Structure formats: structure tokens, C-alpha cells
GROMACS .gro file of C-alpha atoms in nm:
model
  188
    1UNK     CA    1   0.357   5.227  -0.557
    2UNK     CA    2   0.019   5.079  -0.466
    3UNK     CA    3   0.024   4.867  -0.782
    4UNK     CA    4   0.372   4.734  -0.698
    5UNK     CA    5   0.263   4.650  -0.341
    6UNK     CA    6  -0.047   4.471  -0.468
    7UNK     CA    7   0.160   4.273  -0.719
    8UNK     CA    8   0.411   4.173  -0.448
    9UNK     CA    9   0.127   4.067  -0.217
   10UNK     CA   10  -0.024   3.847  -0.490
   11UNK     CA   11   0.315   3.689  -0.565
   12UNK     CA   12   0.375   3.621  -0.195
   13UNK     CA   13   0.031   3.465  -0.150
   14UNK     CA   14   0.076   3.251  -0.461
   15UNK     CA   15   0.419   3.135  -0.343
   16UNK     CA   16   0.277   3.047  -0.001
   17UNK     CA   17  -0.001   2.845  -0.163
   18UNK     CA   18   0.249   2.637  -0.362
   19UNK     CA   19   0.472   2.581  -0.057
   20UNK     CA   20   0.172   2.485   0.152
   21UNK     CA   21   0.158   2.151   0.323
   22UNK     CA   22  -0.165   1.971   0.241
   23UNK     CA   23  -0.315   1.666   0.408
   24UNK     CA   24  -0.549   1.445   0.209
   25UNK     CA   25  -0.789   1.184   0.344
   26UNK     CA   26  -0.795   0.852   0.157
   27UNK     CA   27  -1.131   0.785  -0.007
   28UNK     CA   28  -1.169   0.420   0.090
   29UNK     CA   29  -1.462   0.361  -0.147
   30UNK     CA   30  -1.258   0.459  -0.454
   31UNK     CA   31  -0.922   0.313  -0.346
   32UNK     CA   32  -0.825  -0.046  -0.422
   33UNK     CA   33  -0.566  -0.308  -0.340
   34UNK     CA   34  -0.539  -0.614  -0.563
   35UNK     CA   35  -0.308  -0.899  -0.469
   36UNK     CA   36  -0.148  -1.169  -0.681
   37UNK     CA   37   0.014  -1.482  -0.535
   38UNK     CA   38   0.184  -1.748  -0.745
   39UNK     CA   39   0.265  -2.109  -0.684
   40UNK     CA   40   0.454  -2.369  -0.884
   41UNK     CA   41   0.137  -2.460  -1.072
   42UNK     CA   42  -0.079  -2.149  -1.121
   43UNK     CA   43  -0.165  -1.889  -0.863
   44UNK     CA   44  -0.448  -1.684  -0.719
   45UNK     CA   45  -0.567  -1.324  -0.726
   46UNK     CA   46  -0.789  -1.120  -0.502
   47UNK     CA   47  -0.873  -0.793  -0.335
   48UNK     CA   48  -0.848  -0.630   0.004
   49UNK     CA   49  -0.996  -0.301   0.127
   50UNK     CA   50  -0.833   0.004   0.274
   51UNK     CA   51  -0.994   0.095   0.606
   52UNK     CA   52  -0.856   0.449   0.643
   53UNK     CA   53  -0.558   0.660   0.551
   54UNK     CA   54  -0.399   0.998   0.487
   55UNK     CA   55  -0.143   1.140   0.246
   56UNK     CA   56   0.061   1.454   0.312
   57UNK     CA   57   0.213   1.668   0.039
   58UNK     CA   58   0.434   1.972   0.019
   59UNK     CA   59   0.475   2.171  -0.302
   60UNK     CA   60   0.259   1.910  -0.476
   61UNK     CA   61   0.484   1.615  -0.383
   62UNK     CA   62   0.408   1.336  -0.137
   63UNK     CA   63   0.602   1.374   0.188
   64UNK     CA   64   0.423   1.133   0.422
   65UNK     CA   65   0.112   0.941   0.512
   66UNK     CA   66  -0.010   0.589   0.547
   67UNK     CA   67  -0.311   0.363   0.544
   68UNK     CA   68  -0.473   0.080   0.737
   69UNK     CA   69  -0.576  -0.239   0.559
   70UNK     CA   70  -0.892  -0.423   0.665
   71UNK     CA   71  -0.777  -0.787   0.667
   72UNK     CA   72  -1.137  -0.907   0.721
   73UNK     CA   73  -1.219  -0.777   0.371
   74UNK     CA   74  -0.962  -1.005   0.204
   75UNK     CA   75  -1.114  -1.205  -0.080
   76UNK     CA   76  -0.975  -1.454  -0.329
   77UNK     CA   77  -1.165  -1.357  -0.645
   78UNK     CA   78  -1.064  -1.652  -0.865
   79UNK     CA   79  -1.128  -1.920  -0.598
   80UNK     CA   80  -1.368  -1.785  -0.332
   81UNK     CA   81  -1.340  -2.106  -0.125
   82UNK     CA   82  -0.974  -2.017  -0.060
   83UNK     CA   83  -1.065  -1.694   0.122
   84UNK     CA   84  -1.129  -1.867   0.454
   85UNK     CA   85  -0.795  -2.047   0.439
   86UNK     CA   86  -0.610  -1.720   0.372
   87UNK     CA   87  -0.769  -1.573   0.685
   88UNK     CA   88  -0.671  -1.863   0.915
   89UNK     CA   89  -0.344  -1.921   1.104
   90UNK     CA   90  -0.172  -2.081   0.801
   91UNK     CA   91  -0.157  -1.738   0.638
   92UNK     CA   92  -0.275  -1.406   0.786
   93UNK     CA   93  -0.452  -1.520   1.107
   94UNK     CA   94  -0.715  -1.249   1.069
   95UNK     CA   95  -0.903  -1.326   1.395
   96UNK     CA   96  -0.584  -1.230   1.586
   97UNK     CA   97  -0.456  -0.965   1.338
   98UNK     CA   98  -0.764  -0.794   1.184
   99UNK     CA   99  -0.568  -0.507   1.032
  100UNK     CA  100  -0.235  -0.436   0.867
  101UNK     CA  101  -0.083  -0.100   0.790
  102UNK     CA  102   0.164   0.087   0.574
  103UNK     CA  103   0.333   0.408   0.697
  104UNK     CA  104   0.553   0.619   0.469
  105UNK     CA  105   0.898   0.682   0.618
  106UNK     CA  106   1.071   0.847   0.322
  107UNK     CA  107   0.994   0.967  -0.031
  108UNK     CA  108   1.257   1.018  -0.300
  109UNK     CA  109   1.111   1.285  -0.527
  110UNK     CA  110   1.436   1.340  -0.720
  111UNK     CA  111   1.310   1.159  -1.031
  112UNK     CA  112   0.992   1.187  -1.237
  113UNK     CA  113   0.833   0.893  -1.054
  114UNK     CA  114   0.864   0.916  -0.674
  115UNK     CA  115   1.007   0.618  -0.484
  116UNK     CA  116   0.801   0.556  -0.172
  117UNK     CA  117   0.968   0.383   0.124
  118UNK     CA  118   0.768   0.282   0.426
  119UNK     CA  119   0.700   0.032   0.697
  120UNK     CA  120   0.455  -0.245   0.617
  121UNK     CA  121   0.312  -0.418   0.924
  122UNK     CA  122   0.140  -0.757   0.888
  123UNK     CA  123   0.074  -0.989   1.184
  124UNK     CA  124   0.247  -0.739   1.417
  125UNK     CA  125   0.573  -0.772   1.221
  126UNK     CA  126   0.712  -0.468   1.041
  127UNK     CA  127   0.935  -0.461   0.733
  128UNK     CA  128   1.055  -0.166   0.525
  129UNK     CA  129   0.960  -0.183   0.156
  130UNK     CA  130   1.017   0.057  -0.136
  131UNK     CA  131   0.836   0.099  -0.466
  132UNK     CA  132   0.774   0.356  -0.740
  133UNK     CA  133   0.436   0.532  -0.739
  134UNK     CA  134   0.271   0.740  -1.008
  135UNK     CA  135   0.121   1.044  -0.834
  136UNK     CA  136  -0.131   1.288  -0.980
  137UNK     CA  137  -0.267   1.591  -0.795
  138UNK     CA  138  -0.569   1.803  -0.884
  139UNK     CA  139  -0.730   2.107  -0.724
  140UNK     CA  140  -0.932   1.892  -0.483
  141UNK     CA  141  -0.758   1.555  -0.468
  142UNK     CA  142  -0.470   1.320  -0.521
  143UNK     CA  143  -0.426   0.985  -0.690
  144UNK     CA  144  -0.133   0.750  -0.625
  145UNK     CA  145  -0.079   0.423  -0.811
  146UNK     CA  146   0.181   0.157  -0.734
  147UNK     CA  147   0.170  -0.158  -0.948
  148UNK     CA  148   0.356  -0.480  -0.869
  149UNK     CA  149   0.468  -0.392  -0.516
  150UNK     CA  150   0.667  -0.696  -0.400
  151UNK     CA  151   0.609  -0.837  -0.052
  152UNK     CA  152   0.798  -1.134   0.090
  153UNK     CA  153   0.554  -1.327   0.309
  154UNK     CA  154   0.837  -1.487   0.506
  155UNK     CA  155   0.912  -1.143   0.655
  156UNK     CA  156   0.573  -1.170   0.824
  157UNK     CA  157   0.604  -1.529   0.947
  158UNK     CA  158   0.383  -1.680   0.675
  159UNK     CA  159   0.561  -2.008   0.597
  160UNK     CA  160   0.275  -2.227   0.473
  161UNK     CA  161   0.397  -2.433   0.172
  162UNK     CA  162   0.715  -2.232   0.134
  163UNK     CA  163   0.992  -2.421  -0.047
  164UNK     CA  164   1.233  -2.215   0.165
  165UNK     CA  165   1.120  -2.414   0.470
  166UNK     CA  166   0.979  -2.740   0.334
  167UNK     CA  167   1.175  -2.944   0.077
  168UNK     CA  168   0.915  -3.209  -0.009
  169UNK     CA  169   0.639  -2.985  -0.152
  170UNK     CA  170   0.699  -3.050  -0.521
  171UNK     CA  171   0.437  -2.871  -0.732
  172UNK     CA  172   0.239  -2.774  -0.419
  173UNK     CA  173   0.491  -2.503  -0.321
  174UNK     CA  174   0.373  -2.141  -0.301
  175UNK     CA  175   0.610  -1.857  -0.397
  176UNK     CA  176   0.747  -1.660  -0.105
  177UNK     CA  177   0.673  -1.328  -0.278
  178UNK     CA  178   0.333  -1.190  -0.364
  179UNK     CA  179   0.253  -0.859  -0.530
  180UNK     CA  180   0.013  -0.576  -0.458
  181UNK     CA  181  -0.141  -0.329  -0.701
  182UNK     CA  182  -0.235  -0.027  -0.491
  183UNK     CA  183  -0.452   0.260  -0.616
  184UNK     CA  184  -0.514   0.537  -0.361
  185UNK     CA  185  -0.766   0.812  -0.422
  186UNK     CA  186  -0.759   1.091  -0.166
  187UNK     CA  187  -0.942   1.420  -0.114
  188UNK     CA  188  -0.865   1.742   0.078
   0.00000   0.00000   0.00000
């Protein structure tokens, strides 16, 4: 009888551990965001830092979370002189909007690769976006990777050299969409 009770207690504790909700803190030093913007002739790439963030899981699957992006850290890595222009009012107006954020609103865990849906806020404008994310959990942490996340800059009132607004740009037009490669590393 004692052996059966002990076995049941162990099974219950194990089940509770797997059902447990866990909150992870984003390790900003090991997390990265790379951006890629294209134009008619060429394009540019760069980086931007995550300021802070959390990820919540239940039964080993992401259920919520979000992160804040430090817009002051934005850098154009292939043309450093462009960095200042990206931070001015033509693009992200960083002196007025020093941070952006992403907050998860829903996660579809029905397939092998979860589909994350959340609200992206840039320049005080919020738009819902969705993307697949490869998620890996370990005993002490979590890693989430989303490659090629599409963002339409027009949703955030960034119209500079957009062919959607200006018809005489020729080969100086900049694509309305840019992409983000997001790698989050988080710890318990």
C-alpha cells in the first residue's frame, strides 16, 4: 500500500511539473534581431537590440510573452552612414520613439512549428503580425527563432521613397516590406 501511494505521489508530482506554467526572461546579450530592407537597386542589412522581454510556456509550449526593442541600437551594418538617416523622421524617428515592442496575442501550437501572432508597435502604431517560430526548450532555458518575419513599413507611417505613395522614384524606390530575423534566448 505504501509503495502504491509513493508511486502515485511521484506520478502526480511529475504530471504537475509538465503542466507547470513557466516564465522565462529574455537574455538580451544572447538574443539578436537582424533586419533586411530592399530597394529597386540593392538593399541594406543591419541589427537592432532587444532591451528586455519575457516568454511564458505551459507544457513546454509558448503561450505568451513579448519583448521591447531598443531603437537607439539600430545599426546599418553594410552602410554605417545610413544609420543616422534610419533614426530620423524619414524612417523611425528614434528621438520621439526610442523603443518598439512585440506582444504575443495568440500561439497556434497545433502543428510541429508554432505560429506566433502578436501586436508589433512601431512609432506608437500597432499592427498584428503572424509568423512561424522554431522553439527549443531545455532544463534551464528556451530558444525561439523566427526567420524572414515580414513587416510592412507603411503600417507604421514610414512612407519615405515608397512607390505606393510617390510615382516618380524610378530606381530610388524602397520596398514597402522589410524582414526581421529574430533569435530569442531566454532563461528561467
